[in-house]
Amino acid sequence: MQLQEWKTILTPYEYAVEELKVKFKNIRKELRRNGDYSPIEFVTGRVKKVSSILSKAKRLNVSLDNIESGIEDIAGIRIMCQFVEDIYTVVNMIKNREDMTVMYEKDYIKNYKDSGYRSYHIIVKYPFQSTKGKKEILAEIQIRTLAMNFWATIEHSLKYKFDHDVPKEISTRLRSAADAAFKLDEEMSEIRETIVTAQVMFEIKSLAIREILDNIQKLNELGYIKESIEFQEKFNKISNVERSEELYEFKEEIENIINNYKRRN
Ligand code: 0O2
Ligand code: 0O2
């Protein structure tokens, strides 16, 4: 197949990966903006390289004519989570979405690979809408913790370095490193509730501070310059105080004042 033909095949995959990345990143944004916990930490994505497609096709005995149905990870999305529990929340989110259809899933966390590899894989069918019409593409979504990702990234690069023939001694060590990474995940799960609560509280406080600063700016724009300076000075004092209640009371106070001024204008 010539380069131009590859480009024609792979371009919709490029766009679809971009779209999917944005969709999953937006879940995180939306939750955090509402002061909720996001099970998604970060998202990456890629289109498989032509050389990797060719070697996988050879390995799986897929002919070039059937490449788009025979190779399911031409489009690949990777979703990283803080905790193992979050992975299953993301899996359910994906299953409930109406813009993609789950074809099948592989739980390499419960059934981890001999290498030590752990992740949850979901193969979805995603209808990509281009100017030329709709094209249904397959995409592989890998969902894993930060610890699983740390391990898989290093192990994957070693496989390439050793051309998939990693010396026994190293693969044995990698296997025990994978188990140690999973132990870390289990330990973190034990204190998940405390961590999540602290993170959410921090997020809510950041949102409150942003709203206060927005409102001080609004007062200024409404022409209440003296008041906006007073509020700014009061905020400078409060923001150094640890007690969040005072901050939330101040937020309400400035909101009420703005509403009153708006009603008057
Ligand atoms: P932000 O504001 O940094 O969160 P892109 O084209 O940039 O949308 P791409 O090409 O997939 O995405 O980039 P990449 O380098 O794979 O990383 C995607 C996002 O994941 C980037 O954030 C990185 O900052 C973030 N990322 C990568 N590695 C880590 C990591 O170890 N920890 C954390 N927390 N984030 C990581 P964005 O989307 O550019 O935005
Ligand atoms: P890339 O793009 O380089 O990551 P296969 O198991 O390969 O015969 P299948 O059924 O498609 O074929 O694969 P699987 O195992 O369900 O998922 C394949 C992808 O999972 C791999 O993609 C890796 O990204 C990841 N993966 C699976 N096993 C391992 C492992 O032992 N170590 C690491 N680091 N990653 C693994 P590719 O094909 O390597 O492509």
mmCIF file with all atom_site columns, C-alpha atoms and ligand atoms in Angstrom, residues 21 25 41-45, ligand 1:
data_model
loop_
_atom_site.group_PDB
_atom_site.id
_atom_site.type_symbol
_atom_site.label_atom_id
_atom_site.label_alt_id
_atom_site.label_comp_id
_atom_site.label_asym_id
_atom_site.label_entity_id
_atom_site.label_seq_id
_atom_site.pdbx_PDB_ins_code
_atom_site.Cartn_x
_atom_site.Cartn_y
_atom_site.Cartn_z
_atom_site.occupancy
_atom_site.B_iso_or_equiv
_atom_site.pdbx_formal_charge
_atom_site.auth_seq_id
_atom_site.auth_comp_id
_atom_site.auth_asym_id
_atom_site.auth_atom_id
_atom_site.pdbx_PDB_model_num
ATOM   1  C CA  . LYS A 1 21 ? -9.532  12.643 23.806 1.00 0.00 ? 21 LYS A CA  1
ATOM   2  C CA  . LYS A 1 25 ? -10.914 15.257 29.047 1.00 0.00 ? 25 LYS A CA  1
ATOM   3  C CA  . GLU A 1 41 ? -6.685  11.833 36.016 1.00 0.00 ? 41 GLU A CA  1
ATOM   4  C CA  . PHE A 1 42 ? -5.427  12.373 32.473 1.00 0.00 ? 42 PHE A CA  1
ATOM   5  C CA  . VAL A 1 43 ? -5.991  11.157 28.942 1.00 0.00 ? 43 VAL A CA  1
ATOM   6  C CA  . THR A 1 44 ? -3.656  10.428 26.063 1.00 0.00 ? 44 THR A CA  1
ATOM   7  C CA  . GLY A 1 45 ? -4.248  9.061  22.617 1.00 0.00 ? 45 GLY A CA  1
HETATM 8  P P1  . 0O2 B 2 .  ? -2.921  19.709 30.795 1.00 0.00 ? 1  0O2 B P1  1
HETATM 9  O O1  . 0O2 B 2 .  ? -3.420  21.088 30.931 1.00 0.00 ? 1  0O2 B O1  1
HETATM 10 O O2  . 0O2 B 2 .  ? -1.435  19.591 30.850 1.00 0.00 ? 1  0O2 B O2  1
HETATM 11 O O3  . 0O2 B 2 .  ? -3.629  18.725 31.687 1.00 0.00 ? 1  0O2 B O3  1
HETATM 12 P P2  . 0O2 B 2 .  ? -2.693  16.802 23.534 1.00 0.00 ? 1  0O2 B P2  1
HETATM 13 O O4  . 0O2 B 2 .  ? -2.515  16.718 22.055 1.00 0.00 ? 1  0O2 B O4  1
HETATM 14 O O5  . 0O2 B 2 .  ? -1.741  17.714 24.226 1.00 0.00 ? 1  0O2 B O5  1
HETATM 15 O O6  . 0O2 B 2 .  ? -4.127  17.074 23.919 1.00 0.00 ? 1  0O2 B O6  1
HETATM 16 P P3  . 0O2 B 2 .  ? -1.370  14.316 23.734 1.00 0.00 ? 1  0O2 B P3  1
HETATM 17 O O7  . 0O2 B 2 .  ? -0.763  14.592 22.454 1.00 0.00 ? 1  0O2 B O7  1
HETATM 18 O O8  . 0O2 B 2 .  ? -1.993  12.960 23.915 1.00 0.00 ? 1  0O2 B O8  1
HETATM 19 O O9  . 0O2 B 2 .  ? -2.462  15.379 24.108 1.00 0.00 ? 1  0O2 B O9  1
HETATM 20 O O10 . 0O2 B 2 .  ? -0.322  14.649 24.807 1.00 0.00 ? 1  0O2 B O10 1
HETATM 21 P P4  . 0O2 B 2 .  ? 0.422   13.801 25.851 1.00 0.00 ? 1  0O2 B P4  1
HETATM 22 O O11 . 0O2 B 2 .  ? 1.787   14.367 25.936 1.00 0.00 ? 1  0O2 B O11 1
HETATM 23 O O12 . 0O2 B 2 .  ? 0.289   12.374 25.544 1.00 0.00 ? 1  0O2 B O12 1
HETATM 24 O O13 . 0O2 B 2 .  ? -0.314  14.136 27.213 1.00 0.00 ? 1  0O2 B O13 1
HETATM 25 C C1  . 0O2 B 2 .  ? -1.710  14.311 27.296 1.00 0.00 ? 1  0O2 B C1  1
HETATM 26 C C2  . 0O2 B 2 .  ? -2.047  15.036 28.549 1.00 0.00 ? 1  0O2 B C2  1
HETATM 27 O O14 . 0O2 B 2 .  ? -1.722  14.183 29.642 1.00 0.00 ? 1  0O2 B O14 1
HETATM 28 C C3  . 0O2 B 2 .  ? -1.268  16.325 28.719 1.00 0.00 ? 1  0O2 B C3  1
HETATM 29 O O15 . 0O2 B 2 .  ? -2.137  17.238 29.306 1.00 0.00 ? 1  0O2 B O15 1
HETATM 30 C C4  . 0O2 B 2 .  ? -0.229  15.985 29.757 1.00 0.00 ? 1  0O2 B C4  1
HETATM 31 O O16 . 0O2 B 2 .  ? 0.055   17.070 30.588 1.00 0.00 ? 1  0O2 B O16 1
HETATM 32 C C5  . 0O2 B 2 .  ? -0.917  14.893 30.550 1.00 0.00 ? 1  0O2 B C5  1
HETATM 33 N N1  . 0O2 B 2 .  ? 0.047   13.979 31.149 1.00 0.00 ? 1  0O2 B N1  1
HETATM 34 C C6  . 0O2 B 2 .  ? 0.992   13.234 30.545 1.00 0.00 ? 1  0O2 B C6  1
HETATM 35 N N2  . 0O2 B 2 .  ? 1.673   12.508 31.434 1.00 0.00 ? 1  0O2 B N2  1
HETATM 36 C C7  . 0O2 B 2 .  ? 1.149   12.803 32.647 1.00 0.00 ? 1  0O2 B C7  1
HETATM 37 C C8  . 0O2 B 2 .  ? 1.408   12.377 33.966 1.00 0.00 ? 1  0O2 B C8  1
HETATM 38 O O17 . 0O2 B 2 .  ? 2.267   11.542 34.220 1.00 0.00 ? 1  0O2 B O17 1
HETATM 39 N N3  . 0O2 B 2 .  ? 0.622   12.892 34.960 1.00 0.00 ? 1  0O2 B N3  1
HETATM 40 C C9  . 0O2 B 2 .  ? -0.369  13.791 34.707 1.00 0.00 ? 1  0O2 B C9  1
HETATM 41 N N4  . 0O2 B 2 .  ? -1.131  14.248 35.715 1.00 0.00 ? 1  0O2 B N4  1
HETATM 42 N N5  . 0O2 B 2 .  ? -0.636  14.230 33.473 1.00 0.00 ? 1  0O2 B N5  1
HETATM 43 C C10 . 0O2 B 2 .  ? 0.104   13.740 32.457 1.00 0.00 ? 1  0O2 B C10 1
HETATM 44 P P5  . 0O2 B 2 .  ? -2.948  18.237 28.381 1.00 0.00 ? 1  0O2 B P5  1
HETATM 45 O O18 . 0O2 B 2 .  ? -4.137  17.520 27.900 1.00 0.00 ? 1  0O2 B O18 1
HETATM 46 O O19 . 0O2 B 2 .  ? -2.066  18.837 27.333 1.00 0.00 ? 1  0O2 B O19 1
HETATM 47 O O20 . 0O2 B 2 .  ? -3.413  19.321 29.363 1.00 0.00 ? 1  0O2 B O20 1
#
